[in-house]
Coordinates of C-alpha atoms and ligand atoms in Angstrom, one line a residue:
X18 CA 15.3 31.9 -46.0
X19 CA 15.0 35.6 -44.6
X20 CA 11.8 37.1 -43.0
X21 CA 10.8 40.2 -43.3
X22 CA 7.9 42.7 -43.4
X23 CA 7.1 45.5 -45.2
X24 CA 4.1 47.9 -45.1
X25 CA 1.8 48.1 -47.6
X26 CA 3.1 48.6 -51.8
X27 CA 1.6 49.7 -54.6
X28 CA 2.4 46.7 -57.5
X29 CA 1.6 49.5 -60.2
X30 CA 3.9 51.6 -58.2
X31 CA 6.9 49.4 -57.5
X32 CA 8.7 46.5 -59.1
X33 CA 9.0 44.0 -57.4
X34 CA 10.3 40.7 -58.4
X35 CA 7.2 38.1 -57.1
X36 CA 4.0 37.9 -55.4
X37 CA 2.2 34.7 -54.2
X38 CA -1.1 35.9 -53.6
X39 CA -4.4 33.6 -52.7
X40 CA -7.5 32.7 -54.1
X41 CA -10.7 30.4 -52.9
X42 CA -13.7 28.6 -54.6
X43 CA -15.1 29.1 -57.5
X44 CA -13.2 32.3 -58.4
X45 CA -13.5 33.7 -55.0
X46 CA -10.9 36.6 -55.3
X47 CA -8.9 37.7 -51.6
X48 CA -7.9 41.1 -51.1
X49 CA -4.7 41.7 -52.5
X50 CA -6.1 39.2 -55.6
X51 CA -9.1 41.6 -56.2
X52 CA -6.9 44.8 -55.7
X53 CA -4.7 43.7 -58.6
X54 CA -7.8 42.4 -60.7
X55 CA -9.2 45.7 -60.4
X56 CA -6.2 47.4 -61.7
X57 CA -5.5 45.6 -64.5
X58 CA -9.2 45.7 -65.7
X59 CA -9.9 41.9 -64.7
X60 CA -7.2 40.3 -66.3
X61 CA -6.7 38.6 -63.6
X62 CA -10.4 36.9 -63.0
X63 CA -10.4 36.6 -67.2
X64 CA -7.2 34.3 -66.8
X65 CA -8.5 32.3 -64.6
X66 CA -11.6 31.4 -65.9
X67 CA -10.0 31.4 -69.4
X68 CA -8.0 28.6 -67.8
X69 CA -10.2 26.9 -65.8
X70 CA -8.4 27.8 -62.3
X71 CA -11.0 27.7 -60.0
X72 CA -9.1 28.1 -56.2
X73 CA -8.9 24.1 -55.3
X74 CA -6.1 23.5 -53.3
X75 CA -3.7 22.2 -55.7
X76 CA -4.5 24.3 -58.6
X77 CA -1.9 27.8 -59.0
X78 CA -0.9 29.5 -61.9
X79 CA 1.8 32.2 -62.4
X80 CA 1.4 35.3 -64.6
X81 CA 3.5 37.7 -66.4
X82 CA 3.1 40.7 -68.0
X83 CA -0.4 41.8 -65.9
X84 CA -1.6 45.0 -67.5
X85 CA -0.7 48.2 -65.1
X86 CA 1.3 46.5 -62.6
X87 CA 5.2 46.1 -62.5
X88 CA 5.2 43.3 -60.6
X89 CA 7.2 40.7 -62.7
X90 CA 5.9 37.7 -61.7
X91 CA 2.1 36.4 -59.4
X92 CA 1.8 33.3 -58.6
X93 CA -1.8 33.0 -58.0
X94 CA -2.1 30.0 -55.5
X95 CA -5.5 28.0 -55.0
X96 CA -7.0 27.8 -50.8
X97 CA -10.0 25.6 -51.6
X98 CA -13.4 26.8 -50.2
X99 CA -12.5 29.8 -47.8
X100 CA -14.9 28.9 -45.0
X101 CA -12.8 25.2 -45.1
X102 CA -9.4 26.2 -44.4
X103 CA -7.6 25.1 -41.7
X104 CA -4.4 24.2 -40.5
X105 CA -3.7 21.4 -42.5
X106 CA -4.8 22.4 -45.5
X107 CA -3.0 25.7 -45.0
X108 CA 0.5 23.4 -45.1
X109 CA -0.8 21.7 -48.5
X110 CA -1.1 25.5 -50.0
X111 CA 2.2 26.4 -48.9
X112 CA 4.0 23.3 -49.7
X113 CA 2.5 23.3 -53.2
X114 CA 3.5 27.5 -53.4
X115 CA 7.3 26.5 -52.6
X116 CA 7.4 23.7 -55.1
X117 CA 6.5 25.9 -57.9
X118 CA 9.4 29.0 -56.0
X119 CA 11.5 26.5 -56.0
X120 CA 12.0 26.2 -60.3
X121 CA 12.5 30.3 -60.2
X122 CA 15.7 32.2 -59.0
X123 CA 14.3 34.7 -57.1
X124 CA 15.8 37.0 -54.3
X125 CA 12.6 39.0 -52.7
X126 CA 9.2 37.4 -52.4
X127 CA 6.0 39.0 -51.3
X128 CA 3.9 36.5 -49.5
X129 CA 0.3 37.2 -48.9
X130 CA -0.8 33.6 -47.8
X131 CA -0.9 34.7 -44.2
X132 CA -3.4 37.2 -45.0
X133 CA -6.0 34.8 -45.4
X134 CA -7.9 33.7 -42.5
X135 CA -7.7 29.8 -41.0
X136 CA -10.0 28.4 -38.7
X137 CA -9.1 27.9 -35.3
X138 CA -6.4 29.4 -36.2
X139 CA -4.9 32.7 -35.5
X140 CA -2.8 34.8 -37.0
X141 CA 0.0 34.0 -34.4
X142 CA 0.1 30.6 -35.2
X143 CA -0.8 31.2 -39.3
X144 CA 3.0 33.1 -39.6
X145 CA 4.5 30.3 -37.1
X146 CA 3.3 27.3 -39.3
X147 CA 3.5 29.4 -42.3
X148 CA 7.7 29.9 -41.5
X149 CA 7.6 26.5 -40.5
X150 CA 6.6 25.1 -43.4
X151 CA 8.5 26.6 -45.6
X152 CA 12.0 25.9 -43.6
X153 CA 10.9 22.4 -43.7
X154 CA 10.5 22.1 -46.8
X155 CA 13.6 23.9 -48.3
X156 CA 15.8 22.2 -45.8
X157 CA 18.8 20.5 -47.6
X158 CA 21.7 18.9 -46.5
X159 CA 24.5 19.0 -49.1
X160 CA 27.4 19.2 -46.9
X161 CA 28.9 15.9 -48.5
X162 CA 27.3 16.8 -52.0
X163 CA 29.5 18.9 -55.1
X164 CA 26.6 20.6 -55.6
X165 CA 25.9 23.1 -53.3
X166 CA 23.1 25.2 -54.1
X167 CA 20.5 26.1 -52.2
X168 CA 17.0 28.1 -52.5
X169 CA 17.6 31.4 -50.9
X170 CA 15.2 34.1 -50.8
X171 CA 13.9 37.0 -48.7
X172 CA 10.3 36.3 -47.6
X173 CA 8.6 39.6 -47.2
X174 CA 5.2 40.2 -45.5
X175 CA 3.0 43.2 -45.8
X176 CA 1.7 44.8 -42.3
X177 CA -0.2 47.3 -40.9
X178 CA -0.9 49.0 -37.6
X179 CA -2.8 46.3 -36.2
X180 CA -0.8 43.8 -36.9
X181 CA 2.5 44.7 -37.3
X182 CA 3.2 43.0 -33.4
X183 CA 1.8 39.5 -34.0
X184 CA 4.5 39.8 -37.4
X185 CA 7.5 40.6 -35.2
X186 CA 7.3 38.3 -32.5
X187 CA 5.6 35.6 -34.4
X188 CA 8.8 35.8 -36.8
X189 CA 11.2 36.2 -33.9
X190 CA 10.2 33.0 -32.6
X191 CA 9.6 31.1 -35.7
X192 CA 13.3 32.5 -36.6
X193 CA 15.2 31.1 -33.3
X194 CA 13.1 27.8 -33.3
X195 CA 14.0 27.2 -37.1
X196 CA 17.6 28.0 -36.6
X197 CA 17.1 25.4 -33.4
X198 CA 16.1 22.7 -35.8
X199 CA 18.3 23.4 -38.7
X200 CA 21.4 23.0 -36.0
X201 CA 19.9 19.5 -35.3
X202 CA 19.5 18.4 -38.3
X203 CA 22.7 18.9 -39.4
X204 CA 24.0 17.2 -36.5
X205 CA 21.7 14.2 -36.7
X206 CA 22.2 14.2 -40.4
X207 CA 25.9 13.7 -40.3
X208 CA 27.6 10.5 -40.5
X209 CA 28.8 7.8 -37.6
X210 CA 31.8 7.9 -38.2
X211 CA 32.0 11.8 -38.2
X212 CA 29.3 12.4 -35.4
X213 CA 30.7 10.2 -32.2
X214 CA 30.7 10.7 -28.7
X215 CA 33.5 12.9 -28.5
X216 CA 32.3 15.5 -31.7
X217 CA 28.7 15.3 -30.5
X218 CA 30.8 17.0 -26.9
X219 CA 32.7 19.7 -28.6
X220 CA 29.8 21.1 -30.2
X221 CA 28.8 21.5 -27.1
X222 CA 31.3 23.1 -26.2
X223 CA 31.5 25.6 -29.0
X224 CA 28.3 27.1 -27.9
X225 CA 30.4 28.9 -24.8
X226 CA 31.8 31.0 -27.5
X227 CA 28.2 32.2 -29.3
X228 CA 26.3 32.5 -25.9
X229 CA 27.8 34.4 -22.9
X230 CA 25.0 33.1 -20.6
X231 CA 26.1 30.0 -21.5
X232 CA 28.9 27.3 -20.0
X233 CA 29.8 23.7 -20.9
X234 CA 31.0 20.7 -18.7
X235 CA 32.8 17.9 -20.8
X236 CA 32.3 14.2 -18.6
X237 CA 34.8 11.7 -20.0
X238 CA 35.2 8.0 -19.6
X239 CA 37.2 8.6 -16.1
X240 CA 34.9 11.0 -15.5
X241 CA 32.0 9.4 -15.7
X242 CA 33.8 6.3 -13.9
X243 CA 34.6 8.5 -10.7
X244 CA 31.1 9.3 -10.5
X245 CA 29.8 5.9 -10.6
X246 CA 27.8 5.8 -13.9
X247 CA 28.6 2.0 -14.3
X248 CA 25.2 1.7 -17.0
X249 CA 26.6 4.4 -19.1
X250 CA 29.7 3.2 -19.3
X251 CA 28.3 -0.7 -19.4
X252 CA 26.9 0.7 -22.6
X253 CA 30.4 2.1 -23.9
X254 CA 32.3 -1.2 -23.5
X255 CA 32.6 -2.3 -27.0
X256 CA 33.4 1.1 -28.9
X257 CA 36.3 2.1 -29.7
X258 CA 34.9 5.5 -29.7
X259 CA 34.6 6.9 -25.6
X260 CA 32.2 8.0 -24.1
X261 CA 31.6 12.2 -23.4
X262 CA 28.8 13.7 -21.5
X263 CA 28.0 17.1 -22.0
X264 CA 26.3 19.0 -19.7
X265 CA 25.4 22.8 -21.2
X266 CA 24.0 24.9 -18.4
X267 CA 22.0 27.8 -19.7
X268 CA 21.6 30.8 -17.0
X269 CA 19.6 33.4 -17.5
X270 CA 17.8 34.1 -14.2
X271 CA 17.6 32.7 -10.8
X272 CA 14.7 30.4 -11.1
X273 CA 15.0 26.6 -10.7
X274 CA 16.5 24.5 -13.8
X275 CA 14.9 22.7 -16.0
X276 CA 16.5 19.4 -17.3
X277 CA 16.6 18.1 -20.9
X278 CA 18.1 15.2 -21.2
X279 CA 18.7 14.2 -24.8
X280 CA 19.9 10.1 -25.3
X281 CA 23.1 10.4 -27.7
X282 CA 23.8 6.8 -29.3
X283 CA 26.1 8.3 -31.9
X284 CA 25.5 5.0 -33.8
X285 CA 23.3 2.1 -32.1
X286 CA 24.2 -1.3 -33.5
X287 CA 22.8 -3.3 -31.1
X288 CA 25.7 -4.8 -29.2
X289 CA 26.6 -7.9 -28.7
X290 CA 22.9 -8.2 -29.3
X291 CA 23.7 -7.4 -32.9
X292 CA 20.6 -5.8 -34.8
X293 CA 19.6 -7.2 -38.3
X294 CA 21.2 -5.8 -40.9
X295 CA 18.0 -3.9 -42.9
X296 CA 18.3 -0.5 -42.2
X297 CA 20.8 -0.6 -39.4
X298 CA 22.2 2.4 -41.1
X299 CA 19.2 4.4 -39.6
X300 CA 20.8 3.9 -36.1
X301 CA 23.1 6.5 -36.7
X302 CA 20.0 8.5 -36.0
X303 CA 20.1 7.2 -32.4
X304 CA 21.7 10.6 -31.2
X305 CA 18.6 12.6 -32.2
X306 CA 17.3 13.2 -28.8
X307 CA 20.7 14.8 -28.2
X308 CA 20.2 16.5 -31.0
X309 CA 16.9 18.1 -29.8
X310 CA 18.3 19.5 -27.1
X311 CA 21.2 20.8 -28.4
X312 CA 19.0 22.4 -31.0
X313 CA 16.5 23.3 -28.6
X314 CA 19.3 25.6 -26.3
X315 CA 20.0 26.8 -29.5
X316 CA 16.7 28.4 -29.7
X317 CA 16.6 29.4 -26.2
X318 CA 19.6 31.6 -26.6
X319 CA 18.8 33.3 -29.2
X320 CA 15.6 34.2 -27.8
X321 CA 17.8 34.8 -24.5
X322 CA 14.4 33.5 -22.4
X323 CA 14.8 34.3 -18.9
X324 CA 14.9 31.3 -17.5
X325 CA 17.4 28.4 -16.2
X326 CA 18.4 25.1 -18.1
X327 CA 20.5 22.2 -17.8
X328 CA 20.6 20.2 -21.3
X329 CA 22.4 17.3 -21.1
X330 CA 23.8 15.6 -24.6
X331 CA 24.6 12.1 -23.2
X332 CA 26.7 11.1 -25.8
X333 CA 27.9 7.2 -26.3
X334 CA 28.2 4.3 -28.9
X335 CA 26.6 0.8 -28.8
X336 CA 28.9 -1.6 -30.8
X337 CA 29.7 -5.2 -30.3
X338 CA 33.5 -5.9 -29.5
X339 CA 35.8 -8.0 -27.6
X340 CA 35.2 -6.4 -24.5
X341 CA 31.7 -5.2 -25.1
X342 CA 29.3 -5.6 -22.1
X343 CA 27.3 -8.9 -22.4
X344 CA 23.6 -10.4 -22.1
X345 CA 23.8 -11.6 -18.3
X346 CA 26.4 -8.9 -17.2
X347 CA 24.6 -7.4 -14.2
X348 CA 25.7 -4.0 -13.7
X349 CA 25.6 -1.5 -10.4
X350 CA 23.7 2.2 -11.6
X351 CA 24.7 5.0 -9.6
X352 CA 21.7 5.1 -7.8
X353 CA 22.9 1.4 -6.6
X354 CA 19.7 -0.7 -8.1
X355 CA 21.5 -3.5 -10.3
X356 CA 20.5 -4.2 -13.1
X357 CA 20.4 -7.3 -15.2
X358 CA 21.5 -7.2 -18.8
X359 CA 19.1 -9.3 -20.8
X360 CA 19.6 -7.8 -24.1
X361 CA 22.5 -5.0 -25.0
X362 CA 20.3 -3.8 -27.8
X363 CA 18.1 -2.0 -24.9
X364 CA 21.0 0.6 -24.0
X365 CA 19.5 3.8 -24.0
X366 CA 17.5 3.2 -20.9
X367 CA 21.4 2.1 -19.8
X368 CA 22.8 5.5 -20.4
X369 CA 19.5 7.9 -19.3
X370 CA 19.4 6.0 -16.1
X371 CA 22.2 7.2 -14.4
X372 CA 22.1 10.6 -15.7
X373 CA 18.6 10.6 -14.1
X374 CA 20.1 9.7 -10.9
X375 CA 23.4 12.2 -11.4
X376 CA 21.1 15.1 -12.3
X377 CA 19.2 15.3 -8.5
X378 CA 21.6 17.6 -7.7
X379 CA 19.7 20.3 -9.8
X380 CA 17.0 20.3 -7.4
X381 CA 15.1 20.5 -11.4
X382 CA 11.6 21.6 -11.5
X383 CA 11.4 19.9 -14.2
X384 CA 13.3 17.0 -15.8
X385 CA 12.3 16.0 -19.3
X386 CA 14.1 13.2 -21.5
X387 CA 14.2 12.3 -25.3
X388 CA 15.0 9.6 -26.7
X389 CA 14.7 7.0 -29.6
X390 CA 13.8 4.3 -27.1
X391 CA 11.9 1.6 -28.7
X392 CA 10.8 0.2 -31.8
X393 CA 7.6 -0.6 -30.1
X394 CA 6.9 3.1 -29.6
X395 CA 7.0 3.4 -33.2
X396 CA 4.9 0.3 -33.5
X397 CA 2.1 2.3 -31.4
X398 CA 2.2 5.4 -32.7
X399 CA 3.5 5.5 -36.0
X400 CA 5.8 8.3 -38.0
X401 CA 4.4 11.7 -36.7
X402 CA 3.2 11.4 -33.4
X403 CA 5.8 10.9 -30.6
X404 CA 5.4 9.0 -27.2
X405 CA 4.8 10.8 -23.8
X406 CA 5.0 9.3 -20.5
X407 CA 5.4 11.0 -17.4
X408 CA 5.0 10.7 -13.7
X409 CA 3.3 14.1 -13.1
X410 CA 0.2 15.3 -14.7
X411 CA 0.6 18.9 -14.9
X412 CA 4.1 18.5 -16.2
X413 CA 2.5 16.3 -19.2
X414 CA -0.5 18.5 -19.8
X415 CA 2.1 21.7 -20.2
X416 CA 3.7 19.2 -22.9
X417 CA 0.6 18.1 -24.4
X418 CA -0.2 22.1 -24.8
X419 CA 2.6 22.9 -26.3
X420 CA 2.1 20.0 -28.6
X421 CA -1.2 21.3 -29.7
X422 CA -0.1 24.7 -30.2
X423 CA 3.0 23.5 -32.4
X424 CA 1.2 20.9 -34.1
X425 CA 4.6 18.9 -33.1
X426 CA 2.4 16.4 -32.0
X427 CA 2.8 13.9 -28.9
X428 CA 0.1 11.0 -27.2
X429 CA 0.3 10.0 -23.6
X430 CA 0.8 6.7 -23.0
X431 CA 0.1 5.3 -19.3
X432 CA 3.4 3.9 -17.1
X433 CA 1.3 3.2 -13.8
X434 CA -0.1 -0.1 -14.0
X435 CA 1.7 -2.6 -11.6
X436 CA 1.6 -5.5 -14.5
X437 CA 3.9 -2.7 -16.4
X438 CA 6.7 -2.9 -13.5
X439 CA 6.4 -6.5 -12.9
X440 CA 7.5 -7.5 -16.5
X441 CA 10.7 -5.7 -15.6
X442 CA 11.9 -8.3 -12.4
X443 CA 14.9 -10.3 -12.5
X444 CA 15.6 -13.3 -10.7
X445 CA 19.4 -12.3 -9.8
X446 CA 19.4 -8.2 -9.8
X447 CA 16.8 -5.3 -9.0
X448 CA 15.6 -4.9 -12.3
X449 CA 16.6 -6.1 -15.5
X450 CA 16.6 -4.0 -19.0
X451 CA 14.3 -5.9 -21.0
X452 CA 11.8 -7.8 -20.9
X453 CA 11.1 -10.9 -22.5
X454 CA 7.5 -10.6 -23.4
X455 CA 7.3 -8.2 -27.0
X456 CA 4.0 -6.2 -25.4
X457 CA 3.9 -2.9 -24.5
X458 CA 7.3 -2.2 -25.0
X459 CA 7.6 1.6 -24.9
X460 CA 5.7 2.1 -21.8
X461 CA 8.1 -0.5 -20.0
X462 CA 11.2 1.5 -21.4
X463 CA 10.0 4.1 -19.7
X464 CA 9.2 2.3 -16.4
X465 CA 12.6 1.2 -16.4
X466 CA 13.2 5.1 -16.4
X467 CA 10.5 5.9 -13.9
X468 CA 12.7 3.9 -11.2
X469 CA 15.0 6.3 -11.8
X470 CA 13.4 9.2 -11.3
X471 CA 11.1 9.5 -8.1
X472 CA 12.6 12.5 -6.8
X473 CA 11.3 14.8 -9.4
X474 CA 8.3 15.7 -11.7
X475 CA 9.8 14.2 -15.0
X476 CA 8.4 13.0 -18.9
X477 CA 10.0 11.5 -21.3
X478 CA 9.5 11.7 -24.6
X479 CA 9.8 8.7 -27.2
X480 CA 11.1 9.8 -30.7
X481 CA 12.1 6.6 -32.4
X482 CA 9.4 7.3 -34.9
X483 CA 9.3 10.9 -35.2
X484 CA 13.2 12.1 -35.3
X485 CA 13.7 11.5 -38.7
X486 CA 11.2 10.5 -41.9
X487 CA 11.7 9.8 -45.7
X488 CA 12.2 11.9 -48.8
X489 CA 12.4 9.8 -51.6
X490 CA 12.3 6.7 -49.5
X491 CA 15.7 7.6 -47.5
X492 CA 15.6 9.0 -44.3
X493 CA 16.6 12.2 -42.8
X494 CA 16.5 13.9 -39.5
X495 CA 13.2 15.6 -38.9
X496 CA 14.5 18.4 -36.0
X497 CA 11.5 16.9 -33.9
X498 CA 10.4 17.6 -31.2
X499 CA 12.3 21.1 -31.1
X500 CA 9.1 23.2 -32.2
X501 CA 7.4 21.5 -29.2
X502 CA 10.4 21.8 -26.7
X503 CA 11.2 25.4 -27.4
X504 CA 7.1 26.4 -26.9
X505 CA 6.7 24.7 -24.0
X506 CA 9.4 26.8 -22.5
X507 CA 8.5 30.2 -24.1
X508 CA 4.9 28.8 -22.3
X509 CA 7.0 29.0 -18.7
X510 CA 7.3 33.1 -18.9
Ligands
LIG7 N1 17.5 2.8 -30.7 C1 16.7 1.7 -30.5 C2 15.2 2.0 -30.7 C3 14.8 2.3 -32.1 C4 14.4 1.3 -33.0 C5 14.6 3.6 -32.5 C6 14.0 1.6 -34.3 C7 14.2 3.9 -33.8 C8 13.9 2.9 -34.7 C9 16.8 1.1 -29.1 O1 18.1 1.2 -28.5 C10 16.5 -0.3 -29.2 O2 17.2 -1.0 -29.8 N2 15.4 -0.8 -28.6 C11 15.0 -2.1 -28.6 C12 14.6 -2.4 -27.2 C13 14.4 -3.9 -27.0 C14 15.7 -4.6 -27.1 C15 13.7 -4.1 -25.6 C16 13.9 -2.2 -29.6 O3 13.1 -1.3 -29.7 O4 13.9 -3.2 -30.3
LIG8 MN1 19.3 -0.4 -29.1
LIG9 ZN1 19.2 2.8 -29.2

């Protein structure tokens, strides 16, 4: 979709092709509504009533042919009781407006659903969600399919004077994160055998050629070998597919980095530790962290923010094989702790935790992970909101912030407690990657982590349940938590 604004038309003046324009409870006419009733002598309010459209959320109607005005089509779209909107009842009213766009073929749309006022909610964050919404729910992914037709339409929004600045930058932003998320979907979305290690690293690379400010650092398997990331590699064993970090530095001022670290199991079957066969598919969704980040850069170059960032895609595949890495393998990190292997299906802690070591060179201010980590996280927290643990409270309540803001929504869970750490001793190495009792499973992934990283204010963020959800009851990738991500960076200037 395109955004655009427009000042102020006349609909008995100019054809236009649509206009979606509000109305509340019982009859309760907005602005641009009562403008258009007035000129065409009430036809609209007589419509209504003649067919019983009172304003509930839900209830719409589109018109043709209004007396004195040249608009073709209104679609007249229900808020509920005005002094009740809010945020999510806002979404309801646009995802019900583009379900009815959807069926027409239209090129230029004049949206005045951001007119209308939302509590605790400004108009800022009205246009954001507003843009949101609407990429979200027109987002398709057809690159396998004949078919390949999408719904494409210019958005236009009427401003004035006051106003016309919140438009601009809101859509500016809401443009670059979009784009950011759209990039990761269609990354996460492809398949395993497409996506691996190696094509996750040269999109990577591409981005050298979009972004001057930007340069790209391909790690392979001898790589990665010299340096002494034995877990990472551990992990890689059984693939036939190698393993490639990327590391994209973005430079855009001298200020120090920070570091996102996205976990990239291009397909996650478990190991040797072979998953169950339900849904295993899904685990080509493992790589979504990655995906994040690469989606999140993505946004911060286009908006060219001035500041410094290190996103790491640490790209790998977790397959079972003849010389695949083994449950009571112990294996040296890079940081020199050994770990014990008690399960190969807990590998992503494997490959994070000697990028977390590598990535002290940075000196970061900040270091933030994402992951699909654990089941257990999804256990806890369910489908929308994603896990948060951190070792540093200001670095979490800046996430938390930007969580609220973006309604990309996140809940801190505690890594401190000592009984935590002790489920994570071995009898025969420092630590070993998973423990045996099934409790509190997320929080101890992310003490595994923690051991990692006490040289540096650092969160990590568990997205097994929120990186992709279900249309139709089949999954696909969710872009999450990019809206979060990208505001809690625009938050640093
Ligand atoms: N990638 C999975 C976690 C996952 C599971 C994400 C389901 C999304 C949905 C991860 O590598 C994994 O297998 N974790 C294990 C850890 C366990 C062995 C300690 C898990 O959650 O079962
Ligand atoms: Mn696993
Ligand atoms: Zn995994």
């Amino acid at each position: 979709m395109e955004y655009i604004t427009d000042k102020i038309i006349f609909p008995n003046k100019i054809l236009l092709d649509c206009m979606v324009i509000p109305i509340f409870e019982t009859y309760k006419l907005s602005k641009i509504t009562e403008n258009i009733n007035q000129i065409s002598n009430n036809y609209i309010l007589n419509i209504l009533k003649e067919n019983n459209i009172k304003g509930k959320i839900n209830q719409n109607i589109t018109l043709y042919n209004i007396p004195n005005i040249l608009c073709k089509k209104i679609l007249i779209v229900g808020c509920g009781i005005k002094d009740e909107l809010n945020r999510y009842k806002n979404k309801l009213v646009i995802h019900n407006t583009i379900n009815i766009l959807k069926k027409f073929f239209l090129k230029e749309i004049y949206w005045y659903l951001t007119d209308v006022k939302i509590n605790n909610l400004n108009l800022y964050w009205n246009i954001r969600d507003t843009i949101d919404t609407i990429e979200h729910d027109t987002y398709q992914f057809k690159k396998f399919k004949k078919n390949k037709n999408f719904f494409k339409a210019k958005i236009k929004f009427i401003i004035n004077n006051t106003n016309k600045n919140i438009y601009h930058v809101a859509i500016k932003h809401s443009k670059a994160i979009n784009l950011g998320i759209k990039k990761a979907k269609d990354l996460a979305n492809l398949p395993p055998n497409i996506c691996t290690p190696k094509f996750l690293s040269k999109k990577a690379k591409k981005l050298t050629t979009k972004y001057k400010n930007i340069s790209v650092k391909i790690f392979d398997k001898k790589d990665l070998k010299q340096i002494g990331m034995n877990a990472y590699l551990a992990v890689s064993k059984g693939s036939k597919n190698k393993p490639f970090m990327s590391i994209i530095e973005y430079h855009n001022n001298d200020s120090q980095p920070i570091v996102l670290l996205g976990k990239g199991i291009t397909f996650d079957s478990g190991g040797l530790s072979l998953k169950p066969s339900t849904n295993m598919s899904e685990m080509k969704y493992d790589m979504c962290g990655a995906a994040a980040v690469y989606g999140t850069i993505c946004t911060i170059a286009e908006l060219q923010l001035p500041i410094n960032i290190i996103a790491i895609l640490a790209g790998c595949e977790n397959m079972p094989g003849n010389n695949a890495y083994r449950p009571g393998d112990i294996i040296k990190t890079l940081s020199g702790t050994t770990v014990e292997i008690t399960n190969t299906d807990a590998e992503g802690r494997l490959v994070l935790c000697d990028i977390l070591t590598y990535i002290k060179k940075y000196n970061p201010k900040y270091v933030i992970d994402i992951a699909t980590l654990t089941g257990a996280c999804v256990i806890a927290l369910g489908n929308n909101i994603s896990g948060l643990m951190s070792n540093n409270k200001i670095l979490s309540n800046k996430i938390i912030k930007a969580s609220l803001e973006t309604n990309d929504r996140v809940w801190e869970l505690p890594i401190d407690d000592i009984d935590y750490i002790n489920q994570l001793k071995s009898n025969f190495a420092n630590l070993i990657n998973s423990s045996s009792s099934n409790s509190a499973g997320a929080i101890t992934a992310a003490c595994f982590l923690s051991k990692f990283t006490n040289k540096y204010n650092w969160a990590h963020i568990d997205i097994a349940g929120t990186a992709w959800y279900y249309i139709n009851n089949k999954a696909i990738a969710s872009g999450r938590p990019i809206n979060m991500l990208s505001q809690f960076l625009i938050n640093q200037i």
